[in-house]
Amino acid sequence: MGSVVTERQGVHPAVRRLVRVLGIVQGVGFRPFIHRLARRHDLAGSVLNYAGGVDIEIEGPSHALDAFVQDLRADKPPIALIESVTTQELATTGEAGFRILPSRDGDQGSILVSPDVAVCPDCDAELTDPADRRFRHPFINCTNCGPRYTIIRSMPYDRPNTSMGRFPMCERCRAEYGDIDDRRFHAQPVACPDCGPNLYYATAGIGERESVEGEQAVAAAVEALRAGKIVAVKGLGGFHLACDATNEAAVRLLRERKGREEKPLALMAPSLEVIRAFCVVPEDAVELLQGAQRPICLLPKRPDAPVAPSVAPDSACFGVMLPYAPVQRLLLEDGGFAALVMTSGNLSDEPLATDNDEAFHRLGHIADAFLYHDRDILVGCDDSVARPAPTGLILMRRARGYAPFPVRLPGCQPSVLALGAHLKNTVCLTKGDYAFSSQHLGDLDDAETLRFMERIVEHLASILRVEPEALACDLHPDYLSTRHAEALAAERGLPLVRVQHHHAHIVSAAAECGVTEPVLGVACDGTGLGEDGTVWGCEVLVADPQTYSRAAHLAYVPLPGGDRAVREPWRMAAVYLDRAFGPDFADALDLEFCRALDRNAWALLRALVEHELNAPPASSAGRLFDAVAALTGVQQVCSYEGQAAMRLEACAVVTDRVYPFEVREDDGLLVMEPGPMFRSIADDLRTRRSVGEISGAFHNTFVAMLATVVERLAEETGLRRVALSGGAFQNARVLTGLCRRLSAAGLEPLLHRQIPCNDGGLAFGQAVIAGAQLR
């Protein structure tokens, strides 16, 4: 880009400074903002992009320069994210005017790519203004909003290197693009009705796609949704499957066709006021709902919510979001819908459909119609999921709005590609002192998801301009991610670092908080291979990125039938009752669970346990929650991962009761023994205490067990920081309760904020550990 100069008249400047800004400051209107800010303060100088940030040389009176830097932070463009601002004194030059200089090539720093961003208030106003030339334009955007990451083919971020390159700008769009005072100055996806992209509607195969387009396409989709049809809607990062959320028959049909029996479905509502009609919206959720990221936000249901019962039958919450793409706003408002189901455009556990041909092929048996467009999605990116909690944001799925923005590492390290684990897979690529965690990729259950992971790895390496010097993976030899890491390491001749699952969890939380010194770490989840070959899942470690030692764990119990025990929580309830009351518990206990127990099935499973056949020992928090859920009648068989624990949390009521438990020493380790708790739960069930109160007391007991062990270890080791990670800490009751207990004991909890505490954060932890060990 050529230089843009603004003349400046006045006194000779008193001082000159270099102001260096790091963060997401490219492709977001930052240089034009700096140009306008310099004019506001009557300052001279220049601004240019370089890899990783923006350099500003600014000249003028000292007080004006101070005000300039203050306003730079306070008034930055809406989607700019400033990581740091540093200043350095320079010799004055007597320069007049302020210039935008061409980008500086050849830098080795990290280029920070903006995530996709929800439509901004200015574009939203134009979308609904009949006098504006972009009135009802479904692709309206500017430098403050719209697609970014999902349309980038390669760097630098210029229109020819995006999927907008095939749409030449019309004269008016080109004029806006070149006008430094226009908010569309150098907005690469800029478009209007005259220069594309285009929207289409179809009800059948490829040959019939383009029969309805533009305004007629929106109208046809609205009519189909009103009629109870399922419409596949193409958005920013992929397709959604949509239906009227108040139509029970339509929601049931969507579940049946998608193969999603009970797992909650996401909702999209037209406004915050409408969301308040069917959800309790705490104050800290308002900014989350209305912000640039617009994740799916988990909010408590209202009992009289005007939403089909089948939307979220298991949960005390709805997952809700506001429209973030213009076409979504048009659908909701034209149809007058209170809410639409907007669930990922895929069969359960498959990657998101992004390509038009692919969507017609893969979703044709689910959707009755398709509302799609001809702007290619180059990188699939699902909706993020977040939960407000008293401890702050719990990010449960990191994708649109957040990826690929990096996490700052505590220091520079060799470039590592970490491939995560099996469930909720993400990958992470490091460059210098940044770790770039990918969007949520899904569970690595099949070759299609593995191919998706391979494409994301290639794309990340391309846009970051980095080749990994080492690879990292989970300790489990049978994960597809591990096998792929082994193949890549052999193919490229790179070292491969195998990382224990819960070590990765703990380091993930600590490193996100900038801590590399040893910490106490509590990792609670369902499954992770331990160094002793058993299944770990409720662990207290002393850990840093170099090494770890196991200090405490939940008492081992067998998993009868192996992975079948994860899907059938009744097996775990029977195991814990057998341990607490002996092999004749079913005859001895007057409990509904025992009356309903299949005695023959349990006899076979118990024989497996006795002979140590397909009954691996496990110290799993997830299976403990499953056991209590099954024993109390909440969930006997699961149709999706985490279902029993989620329902158990949903029914819990506030209580001060804590069940008894034991902490004993075994071979130098502290062991948390919940046997006494199960005896007390059995007593409560016999005396007809409510399931809600039992669940509340169980949650209290789980927190108390962990806190007792951590406080004892903190006294023994002198460590005061406690990293909390693992999927169990998505449970707000557990996370809040443990943080309060630790803080009261003078300990500092280290929590995830930027990446998930579940297995979606493992790749980050693996990358940090591998980098530290290589360094």
PDB file of C-alpha atoms in Angstrom, residues 154-296:
ATOM      1  CA  SER A 154      -2.621 -17.729   2.988  1.00  0.00           C
ATOM      2  CA  MET A 155      -0.794 -14.720   4.398  1.00  0.00           C
ATOM      3  CA  PRO A 156      -0.462 -11.781   4.138  1.00  0.00           C
ATOM      4  CA  TYR A 157      -4.107 -11.037   4.860  1.00  0.00           C
ATOM      5  CA  ASP A 158      -5.010  -9.394   1.550  1.00  0.00           C
ATOM      6  CA  ARG A 159      -8.180  -9.932  -0.466  1.00  0.00           C
ATOM      7  CA  PRO A 160      -6.535 -12.092  -3.187  1.00  0.00           C
ATOM      8  CA  ASN A 161      -5.401 -14.497  -0.435  1.00  0.00           C
ATOM      9  CA  THR A 162      -8.954 -14.983   0.858  1.00  0.00           C
ATOM     10  CA  SER A 163     -12.087 -16.609  -0.492  1.00  0.00           C
ATOM     11  CA  MET A 164     -13.286 -13.071  -1.359  1.00  0.00           C
ATOM     12  CA  GLY A 165     -10.615 -12.871  -4.070  1.00  0.00           C
ATOM     13  CA  ARG A 166     -13.057 -14.180  -6.695  1.00  0.00           C
ATOM     14  CA  PHE A 167     -15.447 -11.265  -6.097  1.00  0.00           C
ATOM     15  CA  PRO A 168     -14.120  -8.042  -7.758  1.00  0.00           C
ATOM     16  CA  MET A 169     -15.172  -4.926  -5.852  1.00  0.00           C
ATOM     17  CA  CYS A 170     -17.597  -2.539  -7.498  1.00  0.00           C
ATOM     18  CA  GLU A 171     -16.631   1.150  -7.814  1.00  0.00           C
ATOM     19  CA  ARG A 172     -18.406   2.207  -4.629  1.00  0.00           C
ATOM     20  CA  CYS A 173     -16.943  -0.618  -2.539  1.00  0.00           C
ATOM     21  CA  ARG A 174     -13.482   0.129  -3.932  1.00  0.00           C
ATOM     22  CA  ALA A 175     -13.892   3.792  -2.979  1.00  0.00           C
ATOM     23  CA  GLU A 176     -14.780   2.812   0.599  1.00  0.00           C
ATOM     24  CA  TYR A 177     -11.888   0.341   0.680  1.00  0.00           C
ATOM     25  CA  GLY A 178      -9.449   3.104  -0.235  1.00  0.00           C
ATOM     26  CA  ASP A 179     -10.868   5.852   1.994  1.00  0.00           C
ATOM     27  CA  ILE A 180      -8.886   6.129   5.216  1.00  0.00           C
ATOM     28  CA  ASP A 181     -11.797   7.841   6.968  1.00  0.00           C
ATOM     29  CA  ASP A 182     -14.231   5.072   6.041  1.00  0.00           C
ATOM     30  CA  ARG A 183     -14.700   2.169   8.440  1.00  0.00           C
ATOM     31  CA  ARG A 184     -14.355  -0.192   5.450  1.00  0.00           C
ATOM     32  CA  PHE A 185     -10.841   1.058   4.717  1.00  0.00           C
ATOM     33  CA  HIS A 186      -8.889  -2.077   3.741  1.00  0.00           C
ATOM     34  CA  ALA A 187     -11.686  -4.376   4.960  1.00  0.00           C
ATOM     35  CA  GLN A 188     -10.784  -7.435   2.872  1.00  0.00           C
ATOM     36  CA  PRO A 189     -14.266  -9.078   2.902  1.00  0.00           C
ATOM     37  CA  VAL A 190     -16.055  -5.821   1.920  1.00  0.00           C
ATOM     38  CA  ALA A 191     -19.004  -6.441  -0.413  1.00  0.00           C
ATOM     39  CA  CYS A 192     -22.447  -5.154  -1.384  1.00  0.00           C
ATOM     40  CA  PRO A 193     -25.428  -6.419  -3.395  1.00  0.00           C
ATOM     41  CA  ASP A 194     -23.709  -5.271  -6.610  1.00  0.00           C
ATOM     42  CA  CYS A 195     -20.500  -7.275  -6.216  1.00  0.00           C
ATOM     43  CA  GLY A 196     -21.437 -10.439  -4.300  1.00  0.00           C
ATOM     44  CA  PRO A 197     -21.377 -12.925  -2.722  1.00  0.00           C
ATOM     45  CA  ASN A 198     -24.842 -14.357  -3.384  1.00  0.00           C
ATOM     46  CA  LEU A 199     -27.386 -16.265  -1.301  1.00  0.00           C
ATOM     47  CA  TYR A 200     -29.329 -19.282  -2.610  1.00  0.00           C
ATOM     48  CA  TYR A 201     -32.116 -21.614  -1.492  1.00  0.00           C
ATOM     49  CA  ALA A 202     -32.703 -25.165  -2.670  1.00  0.00           C
ATOM     50  CA  THR A 203     -34.803 -28.107  -1.562  1.00  0.00           C
ATOM     51  CA  ALA A 204     -33.170 -30.920  -3.477  1.00  0.00           C
ATOM     52  CA  GLY A 205     -30.082 -31.964  -5.431  1.00  0.00           C
ATOM     53  CA  ILE A 206     -27.196 -30.131  -7.004  1.00  0.00           C
ATOM     54  CA  GLY A 207     -28.926 -29.414 -10.301  1.00  0.00           C
ATOM     55  CA  GLU A 208     -31.690 -27.420  -8.633  1.00  0.00           C
ATOM     56  CA  ARG A 209     -29.605 -25.271  -6.305  1.00  0.00           C
ATOM     57  CA  GLU A 210     -29.658 -21.879  -7.900  1.00  0.00           C
ATOM     58  CA  SER A 211     -33.351 -21.698  -8.751  1.00  0.00           C
ATOM     59  CA  VAL A 212     -34.106 -19.288  -5.866  1.00  0.00           C
ATOM     60  CA  GLU A 213     -31.697 -16.590  -4.710  1.00  0.00           C
ATOM     61  CA  GLY A 214     -31.350 -13.296  -2.851  1.00  0.00           C
ATOM     62  CA  GLU A 215     -34.445 -12.010  -1.037  1.00  0.00           C
ATOM     63  CA  GLN A 216     -36.493 -14.925  -2.379  1.00  0.00           C
ATOM     64  CA  ALA A 217     -34.022 -17.344  -0.809  1.00  0.00           C
ATOM     65  CA  VAL A 218     -34.500 -15.821   2.652  1.00  0.00           C
ATOM     66  CA  ALA A 219     -38.288 -15.806   2.228  1.00  0.00           C
ATOM     67  CA  ALA A 220     -38.326 -19.449   1.134  1.00  0.00           C
ATOM     68  CA  ALA A 221     -36.179 -20.494   4.116  1.00  0.00           C
ATOM     69  CA  VAL A 222     -38.470 -18.620   6.522  1.00  0.00           C
ATOM     70  CA  GLU A 223     -41.513 -20.316   5.020  1.00  0.00           C
ATOM     71  CA  ALA A 224     -39.889 -23.739   5.385  1.00  0.00           C
ATOM     72  CA  LEU A 225     -38.969 -23.108   9.018  1.00  0.00           C
ATOM     73  CA  ARG A 226     -42.489 -21.925   9.812  1.00  0.00           C
ATOM     74  CA  ALA A 227     -43.820 -25.133   8.274  1.00  0.00           C
ATOM     75  CA  GLY A 228     -41.753 -27.239  10.666  1.00  0.00           C
ATOM     76  CA  LYS A 229     -39.037 -28.086   8.158  1.00  0.00           C
ATOM     77  CA  ILE A 230     -35.319 -28.477   8.866  1.00  0.00           C
ATOM     78  CA  VAL A 231     -33.111 -26.031   6.971  1.00  0.00           C
ATOM     79  CA  ALA A 232     -29.337 -26.270   6.628  1.00  0.00           C
ATOM     80  CA  VAL A 233     -28.043 -22.690   6.925  1.00  0.00           C
ATOM     81  CA  LYS A 234     -24.526 -21.736   5.849  1.00  0.00           C
ATOM     82  CA  GLY A 235     -22.929 -19.187   8.191  1.00  0.00           C
ATOM     83  CA  LEU A 236     -19.367 -18.014   8.869  1.00  0.00           C
ATOM     84  CA  GLY A 237     -17.581 -21.229   9.823  1.00  0.00           C
ATOM     85  CA  GLY A 238     -19.906 -23.912   8.487  1.00  0.00           C
ATOM     86  CA  PHE A 239     -23.493 -25.066   8.217  1.00  0.00           C
ATOM     87  CA  HIS A 240     -26.087 -25.117  10.986  1.00  0.00           C
ATOM     88  CA  LEU A 241     -29.138 -27.367  11.050  1.00  0.00           C
ATOM     89  CA  ALA A 242     -32.032 -25.079  11.961  1.00  0.00           C
ATOM     90  CA  CYS A 243     -35.647 -25.551  12.959  1.00  0.00           C
ATOM     91  CA  ASP A 244     -38.299 -23.659  14.932  1.00  0.00           C
ATOM     92  CA  ALA A 245     -37.330 -24.127  18.590  1.00  0.00           C
ATOM     93  CA  THR A 246     -40.963 -23.846  19.729  1.00  0.00           C
ATOM     94  CA  ASN A 247     -42.102 -26.695  17.440  1.00  0.00           C
ATOM     95  CA  GLU A 248     -41.753 -29.956  19.372  1.00  0.00           C
ATOM     96  CA  ALA A 249     -42.379 -32.127  16.312  1.00  0.00           C
ATOM     97  CA  ALA A 250     -39.681 -30.319  14.320  1.00  0.00           C
ATOM     98  CA  VAL A 251     -37.143 -30.626  17.159  1.00  0.00           C
ATOM     99  CA  ARG A 252     -37.877 -34.346  17.565  1.00  0.00           C
ATOM    100  CA  LEU A 253     -37.506 -34.877  13.817  1.00  0.00           C
ATOM    101  CA  LEU A 254     -34.140 -33.095  13.844  1.00  0.00           C
ATOM    102  CA  ARG A 255     -32.939 -35.276  16.709  1.00  0.00           C
ATOM    103  CA  GLU A 256     -34.038 -38.436  14.926  1.00  0.00           C
ATOM    104  CA  ARG A 257     -32.378 -37.533  11.626  1.00  0.00           C
ATOM    105  CA  LYS A 258     -29.153 -36.202  13.169  1.00  0.00           C
ATOM    106  CA  GLY A 259     -28.768 -39.181  15.503  1.00  0.00           C
ATOM    107  CA  ARG A 260     -28.653 -36.973  18.583  1.00  0.00           C
ATOM    108  CA  GLU A 261     -30.965 -38.655  21.043  1.00  0.00           C
ATOM    109  CA  GLU A 262     -30.742 -36.498  24.176  1.00  0.00           C
ATOM    110  CA  LYS A 263     -27.753 -34.132  24.073  1.00  0.00           C
ATOM    111  CA  PRO A 264     -28.951 -30.502  24.376  1.00  0.00           C
ATOM    112  CA  LEU A 265     -29.377 -28.479  21.189  1.00  0.00           C
ATOM    113  CA  ALA A 266     -28.187 -24.889  20.845  1.00  0.00           C
ATOM    114  CA  LEU A 267     -30.646 -22.021  20.467  1.00  0.00           C
ATOM    115  CA  MET A 268     -30.365 -18.706  18.659  1.00  0.00           C
ATOM    116  CA  ALA A 269     -32.705 -15.884  19.680  1.00  0.00           C
ATOM    117  CA  PRO A 270     -33.201 -12.461  18.038  1.00  0.00           C
ATOM    118  CA  SER A 271     -32.464 -10.317  21.109  1.00  0.00           C
ATOM    119  CA  LEU A 272     -31.364 -10.257  24.719  1.00  0.00           C
ATOM    120  CA  GLU A 273     -34.936  -9.435  25.760  1.00  0.00           C
ATOM    121  CA  VAL A 274     -36.220 -12.614  24.124  1.00  0.00           C
ATOM    122  CA  ILE A 275     -33.483 -14.699  25.778  1.00  0.00           C
ATOM    123  CA  ARG A 276     -34.592 -13.315  29.135  1.00  0.00           C
ATOM    124  CA  ALA A 277     -38.047 -14.774  28.472  1.00  0.00           C
ATOM    125  CA  PHE A 278     -36.744 -18.350  28.632  1.00  0.00           C
ATOM    126  CA  CYS A 279     -33.437 -18.031  30.547  1.00  0.00           C
ATOM    127  CA  VAL A 280     -32.157 -16.403  33.702  1.00  0.00           C
ATOM    128  CA  VAL A 281     -29.487 -13.999  32.427  1.00  0.00           C
ATOM    129  CA  PRO A 282     -26.971 -12.936  35.087  1.00  0.00           C
ATOM    130  CA  GLU A 283     -25.209  -9.619  34.584  1.00  0.00           C
ATOM    131  CA  ASP A 284     -21.878 -11.234  33.680  1.00  0.00           C
ATOM    132  CA  ALA A 285     -23.587 -13.096  30.828  1.00  0.00           C
ATOM    133  CA  VAL A 286     -24.838  -9.951  29.082  1.00  0.00           C
ATOM    134  CA  GLU A 287     -21.435  -8.914  27.751  1.00  0.00           C
ATOM    135  CA  LEU A 288     -20.725 -12.521  26.782  1.00  0.00           C
ATOM    136  CA  LEU A 289     -23.954 -12.720  24.769  1.00  0.00           C
ATOM    137  CA  GLN A 290     -23.573  -9.337  23.094  1.00  0.00           C
ATOM    138  CA  GLY A 291     -19.788  -9.265  22.619  1.00  0.00           C
ATOM    139  CA  ALA A 292     -17.814  -9.750  19.442  1.00  0.00           C
ATOM    140  CA  GLN A 293     -17.240 -13.471  20.131  1.00  0.00           C
ATOM    141  CA  ARG A 294     -20.934 -14.401  20.603  1.00  0.00           C
ATOM    142  CA  PRO A 295     -20.409 -17.937  21.974  1.00  0.00           C
ATOM    143  CA  ILE A 296     -23.194 -20.301  22.870  1.00  0.00           C
TER     144      ILE A 296
END
